[in-house]
Amino acid sequence: MRERAIPEATVARLPLYLRALYDLTERGQQTVSSEGLADAAGVNSAKVRKDLSYLGSYGTRGVGYDVEYLIYQIKRELGLTQDWNCAIVGIGNLGRALANYKGFGERGFRVGALFDIDPEKIGERVGELAVEDFDDLERIVKERQVMIGIIATTAQAAQAACDRLVAAGVKSILNFAPTVLQVPDSVSLRKVDLSIELQILSFYEQRKVALDSIRGGKRLTASASRSTRP
Amino acid sequence: MRERAIPEATVARLPLYLRALYDLTERGQQTVSSEGLADAAGVNSAKVRKDLSYLGSYGTRGVGYDVEYLIYQIKRELGLTQDWNCAIVGIGNLGRALANYKGFGERGFRVGALFDIDPEKIGERVGELAVEDFDDLERIVKERQVMIGIIATTAQAAQAACDRLVAAGVKSILNFAPTVLQVPDSVSLRKVDLSIELQILSFYEQRKVALDSIRGGKRLTASASRSTRP
DNA sequence: ATTTGTGAATCGGTTCACAGCG
DNA sequence: CGCTGTGAACCGATTCACAAAT
């Protein structure tokens, strides 16, 4: 495989492989087949092979992939050989939880600033940081070279938070607020919407209940609903 | 359009449309075109029309869609005409934030039980609920007719939490733990992985920096990075 | 004997473009 | 005339299946 451009779908799976590979090293495995990595990452082996082929030819036929080496290559591809400074805007329940979340640091994402607009919260300590004034965002983002902004405000406040991050030069934004944000083309935006995930589950759950009641022939009551194959 | 089966991609967007429609009612709009809804939901109008056509022919040519009626139809399709009881397993930072998150209740998801294995936490109040013993999960899930389980444990504890939820008859699970979970086919599983989202952003950010430094001809310093088009 | 790497076939989803209807 | 609803064309991603490598 030569030439650039890794498909989006592949990029989205690389972190999954990376996590699976870390798990494998912890179990002392030095080499892994596409099949083995597929199982550990919860995908199928054809996908693993095709995905990894976009990075280069890092496997050995008849053997598999060297775990350490593959970790290195994926980290390099994802830009994880350096640490990234993040800032969280909106220190409510979720912002606080994100500020305290250990998983970020482990993966090389340093939360280096917390912002809120509420004078009650400014100055308050959360973990190792103090909440700072949203008005100082631009200055602090530049001083601390924040590269990634995490928006954990209400839906109403999210666009303003976003605009300020963009004005400060932040090019990557992760949005937890349940609203659509506008950013210039030069900025990457991803979103996580908690209640949308539940609504999607609701769709499939509802369909299951409907199907059960057709098959069972009678209305479903809570006590009648049993788990099939535990 | 007749016959069943709504594409997965469409199902995943319905909650987005729903939120956009709520926003429109708040602004007093009674009818909306596919173009208008597309803007509000952050997609394009061809997608909106095709997606909505899977639900039925609910629009009026030359006019658009009736906002209220469309809300009703989407809610019905998603199974949101009823409330769903949820349980959160793992009351750490994130579990606590989720327990306090108002967005769930607003969308008809009632958090009706919190579980943790840590004796220190059992009995503690979080919002309106007390944390209960993980050992009592099966009984409580059945008593309160919990339909959706939310896993906010560590990666290590997640599979056990998942197994217990499945054993208790829960058919829909939302996993926040950074690990791959095994569930029977009869159970729907979705996942939200916070640090994976950051890693994806990292990939695109890194590529941007690389591109800039080629174009700019010189190494990038923090103060030299300006936002293009604010 | 295995397991990769990859063309070719396939699938699902998106976009186009316009006929059909209000 | 405007906007929906939808076949048709298109595009990206997944899966298949096997030749190539060790």
Short mmCIF file of C-alpha atoms (C1' of nucleotides) in Angstrom, two decimals:
data_model
loop_
_atom_site.label_atom_id
_atom_site.label_comp_id
_atom_site.label_asym_id
_atom_site.label_seq_id
_atom_site.Cartn_x
_atom_site.Cartn_y
_atom_site.Cartn_z
CA MET A 1 0.00 0.00 0.00
CA ARG A 2 1.34 3.39 -0.97
CA GLU A 3 -0.08 6.93 -1.17
CA ARG A 4 -1.77 8.95 1.58
CA ALA A 5 -5.37 9.44 2.82
CA ILE A 6 -6.65 7.07 5.47
CA PRO A 7 -10.44 6.56 5.29
CA GLU A 8 -12.41 8.24 8.07
CA ALA A 9 -13.88 4.94 9.17
CA THR A 10 -10.38 3.57 9.62
CA VAL A 11 -9.22 6.58 11.62
CA ALA A 12 -12.16 6.09 13.95
CA ARG A 13 -11.10 2.50 14.61
CA LEU A 14 -7.39 3.06 15.18
CA PRO A 15 -7.92 4.13 18.82
CA LEU A 16 -9.85 0.90 19.31
CA TYR A 17 -6.95 -1.17 18.03
CA LEU A 18 -4.58 0.83 20.17
CA ARG A 19 -6.52 0.04 23.32
CA ALA A 20 -6.75 -3.63 22.37
CA LEU A 21 -2.99 -3.71 21.77
CA TYR A 22 -2.30 -2.22 25.20
CA ASP A 23 -4.48 -4.92 26.73
CA LEU A 24 -2.47 -7.54 24.83
CA THR A 25 0.89 -6.22 26.06
CA GLU A 26 -0.41 -6.34 29.61
CA ARG A 27 -1.09 -10.01 29.04
CA GLY A 28 2.47 -10.35 27.78
CA GLN A 29 1.60 -11.09 24.15
CA GLN A 30 4.35 -10.01 21.80
CA THR A 31 2.70 -10.77 18.50
CA VAL A 32 -0.91 -10.89 17.37
CA SER A 33 -2.77 -12.02 14.25
CA SER A 34 -5.44 -9.94 12.54
CA GLU A 35 -7.91 -12.46 13.96
CA GLY A 36 -6.61 -12.01 17.51
CA LEU A 37 -6.62 -8.24 17.29
CA ALA A 38 -10.08 -8.30 15.74
CA ASP A 39 -11.44 -10.26 18.71
CA ALA A 40 -9.79 -7.95 21.20
CA ALA A 41 -11.13 -4.85 19.47
CA GLY A 42 -14.60 -6.20 18.72
CA VAL A 43 -14.44 -6.07 14.91
CA ASN A 44 -13.71 -8.65 12.18
CA SER A 45 -10.33 -9.65 10.88
CA ALA A 46 -10.79 -8.50 7.28
CA LYS A 47 -11.42 -5.01 8.59
CA VAL A 48 -8.31 -5.12 10.76
CA ARG A 49 -6.14 -6.17 7.85
CA LYS A 50 -7.51 -3.58 5.49
CA ASP A 51 -7.30 -0.82 8.11
CA LEU A 52 -3.71 -1.64 9.01
CA SER A 53 -2.74 -1.89 5.36
CA TYR A 54 -3.49 1.83 5.01
CA LEU A 55 -0.69 2.57 7.49
CA GLY A 56 1.83 0.40 5.68
CA SER A 57 2.91 -3.23 5.59
CA TYR A 58 3.66 -3.79 9.23
CA GLY A 59 2.68 -7.45 9.52
CA THR A 60 4.60 -10.62 8.78
CA ARG A 61 2.79 -13.25 6.70
CA GLY A 62 2.40 -16.51 8.51
CA VAL A 63 3.08 -14.76 11.83
CA GLY A 64 1.02 -11.63 12.46
CA TYR A 65 1.85 -8.19 13.82
CA ASP A 66 4.44 -7.26 16.41
CA VAL A 67 2.38 -5.71 19.21
CA GLU A 68 4.90 -3.09 20.38
CA TYR A 69 5.74 -2.00 16.87
CA LEU A 70 2.11 -1.71 15.88
CA ILE A 71 1.38 0.39 18.98
CA TYR A 72 4.18 2.70 17.94
CA GLN A 73 2.92 3.01 14.37
CA ILE A 74 -0.69 3.66 15.36
CA LYS A 75 0.36 6.23 17.94
CA ARG A 76 2.45 7.97 15.35
CA GLU A 77 -0.37 7.94 12.84
CA LEU A 78 -2.82 9.34 15.39
CA GLY A 79 -0.40 12.02 16.50
CA LEU A 80 -0.15 10.57 20.00
CA THR A 81 3.61 10.70 20.26
CA GLN A 82 3.08 14.16 21.70
CA ASP A 83 0.78 15.28 24.50
CA TRP A 84 -2.13 17.57 23.73
CA ASN A 85 -3.33 20.34 26.03
CA CYS A 86 -7.09 20.55 26.46
CA ALA A 87 -9.40 23.07 28.03
CA ILE A 88 -12.86 22.35 29.37
CA VAL A 89 -15.50 25.07 29.08
CA GLY A 90 -18.51 24.75 31.37
CA ILE A 91 -17.84 23.29 34.80
CA GLY A 92 -21.17 21.74 35.69
CA ASN A 93 -21.72 18.10 36.57
CA LEU A 94 -20.31 16.85 33.32
CA GLY A 95 -17.43 19.31 33.05
CA ARG A 96 -16.37 18.37 36.58
CA ALA A 97 -16.52 14.67 35.77
CA LEU A 98 -14.46 15.21 32.62
CA ALA A 99 -11.94 17.30 34.56
CA ASN A 100 -11.47 14.43 37.00
CA TYR A 101 -11.51 11.68 34.38
CA LYS A 102 -8.21 9.78 34.54
CA GLY A 103 -8.58 8.23 31.08
CA PHE A 104 -7.60 11.45 29.33
CA GLY A 105 -4.24 11.81 31.00
CA GLU A 106 -3.39 8.17 30.39
CA ARG A 107 -3.89 8.70 26.67
CA GLY A 108 -1.79 11.86 26.54
CA PHE A 109 -4.51 14.46 26.83
CA ARG A 110 -3.68 17.00 29.51
CA VAL A 111 -6.53 19.05 30.85
CA GLY A 112 -4.74 22.35 31.39
CA ALA A 113 -7.57 24.82 31.93
CA LEU A 114 -11.17 24.96 33.16
CA PHE A 115 -13.49 27.83 32.31
CA ASP A 116 -16.85 28.94 33.51
CA ILE A 117 -18.81 32.15 33.30
CA ASP A 118 -20.40 31.80 36.74
CA PRO A 119 -18.59 34.01 39.33
CA GLU A 120 -19.57 31.49 42.01
CA LYS A 121 -17.49 28.83 40.29
CA ILE A 122 -14.49 30.92 39.27
CA GLY A 123 -11.63 30.19 41.64
CA GLU A 124 -13.10 26.92 42.81
CA ARG A 125 -10.66 24.02 42.70
CA VAL A 126 -11.55 20.93 40.68
CA GLY A 127 -8.92 18.25 40.93
CA GLU A 128 -5.59 20.00 40.49
CA LEU A 129 -6.94 23.03 38.69
CA ALA A 130 -8.84 26.16 39.58
CA VAL A 131 -11.80 27.24 37.49
CA GLU A 132 -10.92 30.38 35.52
CA ASP A 133 -12.95 33.21 34.09
CA PHE A 134 -14.43 32.58 30.67
CA ASP A 135 -13.46 36.19 29.86
CA ASP A 136 -9.79 35.22 30.12
CA LEU A 137 -10.16 32.25 27.77
CA GLU A 138 -8.35 33.71 24.79
CA ARG A 139 -5.30 34.80 26.77
CA ILE A 140 -5.01 31.56 28.76
CA VAL A 141 -5.54 29.31 25.72
CA LYS A 142 -2.67 31.05 23.97
CA GLU A 143 -0.40 31.10 27.01
CA ARG A 144 -0.85 27.39 27.68
CA GLN A 145 -0.98 26.38 24.04
CA VAL A 146 -4.33 24.65 24.35
CA MET A 147 -5.00 22.71 21.16
CA ILE A 148 -8.32 21.00 21.98
CA GLY A 149 -11.44 22.55 23.47
CA ILE A 150 -14.05 20.49 25.27
CA ILE A 151 -17.47 22.08 25.54
CA ALA A 152 -19.56 20.94 28.49
CA THR A 153 -21.85 23.93 28.81
CA THR A 154 -25.61 24.05 28.44
CA ALA A 155 -26.97 23.97 24.90
CA GLN A 156 -27.69 27.71 25.13
CA ALA A 157 -24.14 28.67 26.00
CA ALA A 158 -22.38 26.25 23.67
CA GLN A 159 -22.12 28.38 20.51
CA ALA A 160 -20.61 31.27 22.46
CA ALA A 161 -18.10 28.92 24.07
CA CYS A 162 -17.31 27.51 20.67
CA ASP A 163 -16.84 30.94 19.09
CA ARG A 164 -14.44 32.00 21.81
CA LEU A 165 -12.39 28.83 21.44
CA VAL A 166 -12.20 29.35 17.70
CA ALA A 167 -11.25 33.01 18.15
CA ALA A 168 -8.46 31.87 20.46
CA GLY A 169 -7.08 29.68 17.69
CA VAL A 170 -8.32 26.27 18.87
CA LYS A 171 -8.67 23.98 15.87
CA SER A 172 -10.22 20.88 17.47
CA ILE A 173 -13.41 20.85 19.50
CA LEU A 174 -15.29 18.09 21.25
CA ASN A 175 -18.87 19.11 21.99
CA PHE A 176 -20.95 17.54 24.76
CA ALA A 177 -23.70 20.15 24.65
CA PRO A 178 -26.88 18.91 22.98
CA THR A 179 -26.90 21.39 20.13
CA VAL A 180 -25.54 21.84 16.62
CA LEU A 181 -22.48 24.09 16.49
CA GLN A 182 -21.18 26.17 13.59
CA VAL A 183 -17.44 26.24 13.05
CA PRO A 184 -15.24 27.37 10.15
CA ASP A 185 -14.01 24.63 7.81
CA SER A 186 -10.56 24.86 9.31
CA VAL A 187 -11.81 23.58 12.68
CA SER A 188 -12.52 19.91 13.43
CA LEU A 189 -15.64 19.30 15.43
CA ARG A 190 -16.82 16.08 17.00
CA LYS A 191 -19.79 15.60 19.28
CA VAL A 192 -20.95 13.26 21.96
CA ASP A 193 -24.63 13.38 22.76
CA LEU A 194 -25.63 11.30 25.72
CA SER A 195 -29.36 11.39 25.33
CA ILE A 196 -29.20 10.70 21.59
CA GLU A 197 -27.53 7.40 22.38
CA LEU A 198 -30.37 6.51 24.71
CA GLN A 199 -32.93 7.44 22.09
CA ILE A 200 -31.28 5.14 19.58
CA LEU A 201 -31.40 2.33 22.14
CA SER A 202 -35.03 3.14 22.71
CA PHE A 203 -35.80 2.56 19.04
CA TYR A 204 -34.30 -0.92 19.03
CA GLU A 205 -35.75 -1.79 22.43
CA GLN A 206 -39.21 -0.78 21.31
CA ARG A 207 -38.91 -2.84 18.17
CA LYS A 208 -37.87 -5.85 20.28
CA VAL A 209 -40.85 -5.47 22.57
CA ALA A 210 -43.14 -5.21 19.54
CA LEU A 211 -41.62 -8.31 18.00
CA ASP A 212 -41.88 -10.30 21.24
CA SER A 213 -45.53 -9.47 21.63
CA ILE A 214 -46.26 -10.65 18.09
CA ARG A 215 -44.38 -13.88 18.63
CA GLY A 216 -45.68 -14.43 22.16
CA GLY A 217 -49.20 -13.71 20.95
CA LYS A 218 -50.14 -11.77 24.06
CA ARG A 219 -49.48 -8.31 25.52
CA LEU A 220 -46.24 -8.14 27.35
CA THR A 221 -46.19 -7.43 31.08
CA ALA A 222 -43.05 -6.61 32.99
CA SER A 223 -43.00 -9.89 34.84
CA ALA A 224 -43.60 -11.85 31.66
CA SER A 225 -40.53 -10.42 29.99
CA ARG A 226 -37.71 -12.88 30.44
CA SER A 227 -34.22 -12.70 29.09
CA THR A 228 -33.60 -15.08 26.21
CA ARG A 229 -30.15 -16.69 26.35
CA PRO A 230 -28.40 -15.13 29.33
CA MET B 1 -42.92 4.61 0.65
CA ARG B 2 -44.17 1.36 2.04
CA GLU B 3 -42.58 -1.67 3.80
CA ARG B 4 -40.60 -1.71 7.06
CA ALA B 5 -36.92 -1.46 8.03
CA ILE B 6 -35.47 1.98 8.67
CA PRO B 7 -31.75 2.22 7.87
CA GLU B 8 -29.47 2.43 10.91
CA ALA B 9 -28.03 5.72 9.72
CA THR B 10 -31.52 7.17 9.61
CA VAL B 11 -32.39 5.94 13.10
CA ALA B 12 -29.24 7.62 14.40
CA ARG B 13 -30.37 10.93 12.92
CA LEU B 14 -33.98 10.91 14.08
CA PRO B 15 -33.05 12.15 17.58
CA LEU B 16 -31.21 15.00 15.90
CA TYR B 17 -34.28 16.02 13.95
CA LEU B 18 -36.36 15.72 17.07
CA ARG B 19 -34.16 18.13 18.94
CA ALA B 20 -34.17 20.55 16.02
CA LEU B 21 -37.97 20.37 15.86
CA TYR B 22 -38.27 21.17 19.56
CA ASP B 23 -36.06 24.20 18.98
CA LEU B 24 -38.33 25.26 16.13
CA THR B 25 -41.51 25.01 18.22
CA GLU B 26 -39.87 27.17 20.87
CA ARG B 27 -39.37 29.78 18.20
CA GLY B 28 -43.05 29.42 17.32
CA GLN B 29 -42.57 27.88 13.89
CA GLN B 30 -45.49 25.70 12.91
CA THR B 31 -44.19 24.34 9.65
CA VAL B 32 -40.72 23.68 8.30
CA SER B 33 -39.20 22.75 4.96
CA SER B 34 -36.63 19.98 4.54
CA GLU B 35 -34.14 22.77 3.95
CA GLY B 36 -35.06 24.52 7.21
CA LEU B 37 -34.95 21.32 9.23
CA ALA B 38 -31.65 20.37 7.61
CA ASP B 39 -30.09 23.66 8.72
CA ALA B 40 -31.40 23.28 12.25
CA ALA B 41 -30.12 19.73 12.52
CA GLY B 42 -26.80 20.29 10.78
CA VAL B 43 -27.33 17.95 7.82
CA ASN B 44 -28.41 18.48 4.19
CA SER B 45 -31.94 18.63 2.88
CA ALA B 46 -31.78 15.56 0.61
CA LYS B 47 -30.91 13.48 3.66
CA VAL B 48 -33.79 14.94 5.64
CA ARG B 49 -36.28 14.15 2.89
CA LYS B 50 -35.02 10.62 2.38
CA ASP B 51 -34.89 9.94 6.12
CA LEU B 52 -38.39 11.21 6.72
CA SER B 53 -39.72 9.30 3.73
CA TYR B 54 -38.87 6.08 5.58
CA LEU B 55 -41.38 7.01 8.27
CA GLY B 56 -44.14 7.76 5.79
CA SER B 57 -45.34 10.67 3.70
CA TYR B 58 -45.78 13.28 6.37
CA GLY B 59 -44.90 16.37 4.36
CA THR B 60 -47.00 18.58 2.13
CA ARG B 61 -45.56 19.42 -1.27
CA GLY B 62 -45.12 23.12 -1.78
CA VAL B 63 -45.38 23.67 1.99
CA GLY B 64 -43.15 21.48 4.13
CA TYR B 65 -43.71 19.49 7.31
CA ASP B 66 -46.00 20.32 10.21
CA VAL B 67 -43.64 20.64 13.15
CA GLU B 68 -45.94 19.27 15.86
CA TYR B 69 -47.06 16.35 13.76
CA LEU B 70 -43.53 15.45 12.78
CA ILE B 71 -42.45 15.55 16.43
CA TYR B 72 -45.23 13.13 17.23
CA GLN B 73 -44.31 10.77 14.39
CA ILE B 74 -40.62 10.71 15.22
CA LYS B 75 -41.32 10.18 18.92
CA ARG B 76 -43.59 7.30 18.05
CA GLU B 77 -41.00 5.78 15.74
CA LEU B 78 -38.28 6.07 18.37
CA GLY B 79 -40.48 4.62 21.09
CA LEU B 80 -40.47 7.85 23.06
CA THR B 81 -44.20 8.01 23.72
CA GLN B 82 -43.43 6.06 26.87
CA ASP B 83 -40.83 6.73 29.57
CA TRP B 84 -37.92 4.34 30.00
CA ASN B 85 -36.41 3.42 33.36
CA CYS B 86 -32.63 3.39 33.45
CA ALA B 87 -30.10 2.19 35.98
CA ILE B 88 -26.53 3.44 36.29
CA VAL B 89 -23.86 1.00 37.38
CA GLY B 90 -20.65 2.49 38.75
CA ILE B 91 -21.01 5.72 40.69
CA GLY B 92 -17.65 7.37 40.17
CA ASN B 93 -17.14 10.82 38.67
CA LEU B 94 -18.91 9.97 35.48
CA GLY B 95 -21.73 7.91 37.01
CA ARG B 96 -22.46 10.77 39.37
CA ALA B 97 -22.50 13.29 36.52
CA LEU B 98 -24.86 11.08 34.55
CA ALA B 99 -27.10 10.61 37.58
CA ASN B 100 -27.42 14.38 37.89
CA TYR B 101 -27.73 15.06 34.16
CA LYS B 102 -31.03 16.78 33.50
CA GLY B 103 -31.09 16.00 29.78
CA PHE B 104 -32.13 12.39 30.35
CA GLY B 105 -35.30 13.20 32.24
CA GLU B 106 -36.32 15.81 29.71
CA ARG B 107 -36.18 13.19 26.97
CA GLY B 108 -38.20 10.63 28.94
CA PHE B 109 -35.36 8.60 30.42
CA ARG B 110 -35.83 8.15 34.17
CA VAL B 111 -32.80 7.18 36.16
CA GLY B 112 -34.41 4.89 38.72
CA ALA B 113 -31.47 3.13 40.33
CA LEU B 114 -27.77 3.62 41.02
CA PHE B 115 -25.46 0.73 41.79
CA ASP B 116 -21.95 0.42 43.08
CA ILE B 117 -19.91 -2.37 44.58
CA ASP B 118 -18.00 -0.12 46.99
CA PRO B 119 -19.47 -0.31 50.55
CA GLU B 120 -18.33 3.28 51.12
CA LYS B 121 -20.64 4.48 48.39
CA ILE B 122 -23.66 2.29 49.10
CA GLY B 123 -26.30 4.35 50.87
CA GLU B 124 -24.82 7.64 49.74
CA ARG B 125 -27.33 10.00 48.19
CA VAL B 126 -26.76 11.28 44.66
CA GLY B 127 -29.44 13.68 43.55
CA GLU B 128 -32.75 12.13 44.54
CA LEU B 129 -31.50 8.57 44.75
CA ALA B 130 -29.41 6.50 47.12
CA VAL B 131 -26.63 4.29 45.78
CA GLU B 132 -27.60 0.64 46.12
CA ASP B 133 -25.63 -2.55 46.44
CA PHE B 134 -24.52 -4.11 43.17
CA ASP B 135 -25.45 -7.47 44.73
CA ASP B 136 -29.10 -6.42 44.73
CA LEU B 137 -29.07 -5.41 41.07
CA GLU B 138 -31.12 -8.27 39.71
CA ARG B 139 -33.93 -7.90 42.26
CA ILE B 140 -34.11 -4.10 41.98
CA VAL B 141 -33.96 -4.08 38.17
CA LYS B 142 -36.92 -6.42 38.06
CA GLU B 143 -38.89 -4.60 40.77
CA ARG B 144 -38.48 -1.21 39.08
CA GLN B 145 -38.75 -2.52 35.54
CA VAL B 146 -35.44 -1.08 34.44
CA MET B 147 -35.15 -1.41 30.66
CA ILE B 148 -31.83 0.34 30.00
CA GLY B 149 -28.54 -0.14 31.80
CA ILE B 150 -25.82 2.50 31.78
CA ILE B 151 -22.34 1.25 32.58
CA ALA B 152 -20.00 3.86 34.07
CA THR B 153 -17.60 1.54 35.87
CA THR B 154 -13.89 1.10 35.27
CA ALA B 155 -12.89 -0.96 32.24
CA GLN B 156 -12.04 -3.86 34.52
CA ALA B 157 -15.46 -4.03 36.16
CA ALA B 158 -17.51 -3.37 33.04
CA GLN B 159 -18.02 -6.92 31.76
CA ALA B 160 -19.23 -8.09 35.18
CA ALA B 161 -21.63 -5.16 35.36
CA CYS B 162 -22.82 -5.98 31.87
CA ASP B 163 -23.33 -9.67 32.65
CA ARG B 164 -25.41 -8.85 35.70
CA LEU B 165 -27.59 -6.43 33.76
CA VAL B 166 -28.13 -9.04 31.06
CA ALA B 167 -28.91 -11.70 33.66
CA ALA B 168 -31.49 -9.34 35.14
CA GLY B 169 -33.21 -9.15 31.75
CA VAL B 170 -31.97 -5.74 30.59
CA LYS B 171 -31.98 -5.66 26.79
CA SER B 172 -30.39 -2.27 26.11
CA ILE B 173 -27.03 -1.15 27.42
CA LEU B 174 -25.06 2.05 27.03
CA ASN B 175 -21.40 1.54 27.86
CA PHE B 176 -19.10 4.37 28.95
CA ALA B 177 -16.30 2.09 30.11
CA PRO B 178 -13.33 2.02 27.74
CA THR B 179 -13.53 -1.66 26.89
CA VAL B 180 -15.21 -4.04 24.45
CA LEU B 181 -18.20 -5.82 25.98
CA GLN B 182 -19.70 -9.17 25.01
CA VAL B 183 -23.48 -9.42 24.98
CA PRO B 184 -25.91 -11.96 23.52
CA ASP B 185 -27.47 -11.06 20.16
CA SER B 186 -30.73 -10.28 21.86
CA VAL B 187 -29.19 -7.32 23.69
CA SER B 188 -28.53 -3.92 22.07
CA LEU B 189 -25.27 -2.35 23.02
CA ARG B 190 -24.01 1.13 22.26
CA LYS B 191 -20.86 2.74 23.51
CA VAL B 192 -19.50 6.18 24.19
CA ASP B 193 -15.76 6.43 24.54
CA LEU B 194 -14.56 9.83 25.58
CA SER B 195 -10.87 9.41 24.97
CA ILE B 196 -11.42 7.78 21.58
CA GLU B 197 -13.11 10.97 20.42
CA LEU B 198 -10.08 12.96 21.49
CA GLN B 199 -7.76 10.59 19.69
CA ILE B 200 -9.73 11.04 16.48
CA LEU B 201 -9.45 14.81 16.89
CA SER B 202 -5.74 14.36 17.48
CA PHE B 203 -5.37 12.65 14.11
CA TYR B 204 -6.95 15.52 12.20
CA GLU B 205 -5.21 18.17 14.29
CA GLN B 206 -1.84 16.58 13.66
CA ARG B 207 -2.50 16.43 9.95
CA LYS B 208 -3.45 20.11 9.99
CA VAL B 209 -0.26 21.09 11.79
CA ALA B 210 1.78 19.06 9.29
CA LEU B 211 -0.01 20.72 6.40
CA ASP B 212 0.43 24.21 7.84
CA SER B 213 4.12 23.71 8.32
CA ILE B 214 4.52 22.61 4.71
CA ARG B 215 2.51 25.55 3.44
CA GLY B 216 3.96 28.10 5.87
CA GLY B 217 7.45 26.84 5.18
CA LYS B 218 8.51 27.27 8.80
CA ARG B 219 7.98 25.49 12.11
CA LEU B 220 4.79 26.48 13.85
CA THR B 221 4.90 28.24 17.19
CA ALA B 222 1.88 28.75 19.38
CA SER B 223 1.79 32.48 18.82
CA ALA B 224 2.15 32.07 15.06
CA SER B 225 -0.99 29.92 14.85
CA ARG B 226 -3.91 32.14 14.02
CA SER B 227 -7.48 31.14 13.32
CA THR B 228 -8.42 31.46 9.66
CA ARG B 229 -11.88 32.92 9.18
CA PRO B 230 -13.19 33.50 12.74
"C1'" DA C 1 1.26 -24.23 7.03
"C1'" DT C 2 -0.16 -19.73 8.21
"C1'" DT C 3 -1.44 -15.36 7.85
"C1'" DT C 4 -0.88 -11.00 5.45
"C1'" DG C 5 -2.14 -7.67 1.88
"C1'" DT C 6 -5.20 -6.49 -1.67
"C1'" DG C 7 -7.95 -6.56 -6.01
"C1'" DA C 8 -12.79 -7.44 -7.00
"C1'" DA C 9 -17.54 -7.90 -5.56
"C1'" DT C 10 -20.85 -6.21 -2.64
"C1'" DC C 11 -23.41 -3.45 0.44
"C1'" DG C 12 -25.30 0.53 2.66
"C1'" DG C 13 -25.69 5.17 2.53
"C1'" DT C 14 -25.53 9.74 0.22
"C1'" DT C 15 -26.41 12.81 -3.35
"C1'" DC C 16 -28.51 14.04 -7.67
"C1'" DA C 17 -32.16 15.47 -10.29
"C1'" DC C 18 -36.71 15.57 -11.46
"C1'" DA C 19 -41.53 13.85 -11.81
"C1'" DG C 20 -45.55 14.48 -9.13
"C1'" DC C 21 -48.46 16.88 -6.14
"C1'" DG C 22 -50.53 20.71 -3.45
"C1'" DC D 1 -44.52 27.78 -8.51
"C1'" DG D 2 -42.40 25.39 -4.43
"C1'" DC D 3 -41.31 21.58 -2.04
"C1'" DT D 4 -41.75 16.68 -1.28
"C1'" DG D 5 -40.80 11.99 -2.35
"C1'" DT D 6 -38.02 8.84 -4.82
"C1'" DG D 7 -35.74 6.26 -8.58
"C1'" DA D 8 -31.01 6.37 -10.40
"C1'" DA D 9 -26.18 7.39 -10.09
"C1'" DC D 10 -22.61 7.66 -7.17
"C1'" DC D 11 -19.39 7.00 -3.40
"C1'" DG D 12 -17.17 5.11 0.55
"C1'" DA D 13 -16.77 1.25 3.35
"C1'" DT D 14 -17.13 -3.72 4.15
"C1'" DT D 15 -16.54 -8.32 2.95
"C1'" DC D 16 -14.82 -11.96 0.05
"C1'" DA D 17 -11.42 -14.79 -1.60
"C1'" DC D 18 -6.94 -15.77 -2.97
"C1'" DA D 19 -2.15 -14.95 -4.57
"C1'" DA D 20 2.10 -13.73 -2.26
"C1'" DA D 21 5.24 -14.04 1.44
"C1'" DT D 22 7.65 -16.26 5.15
#
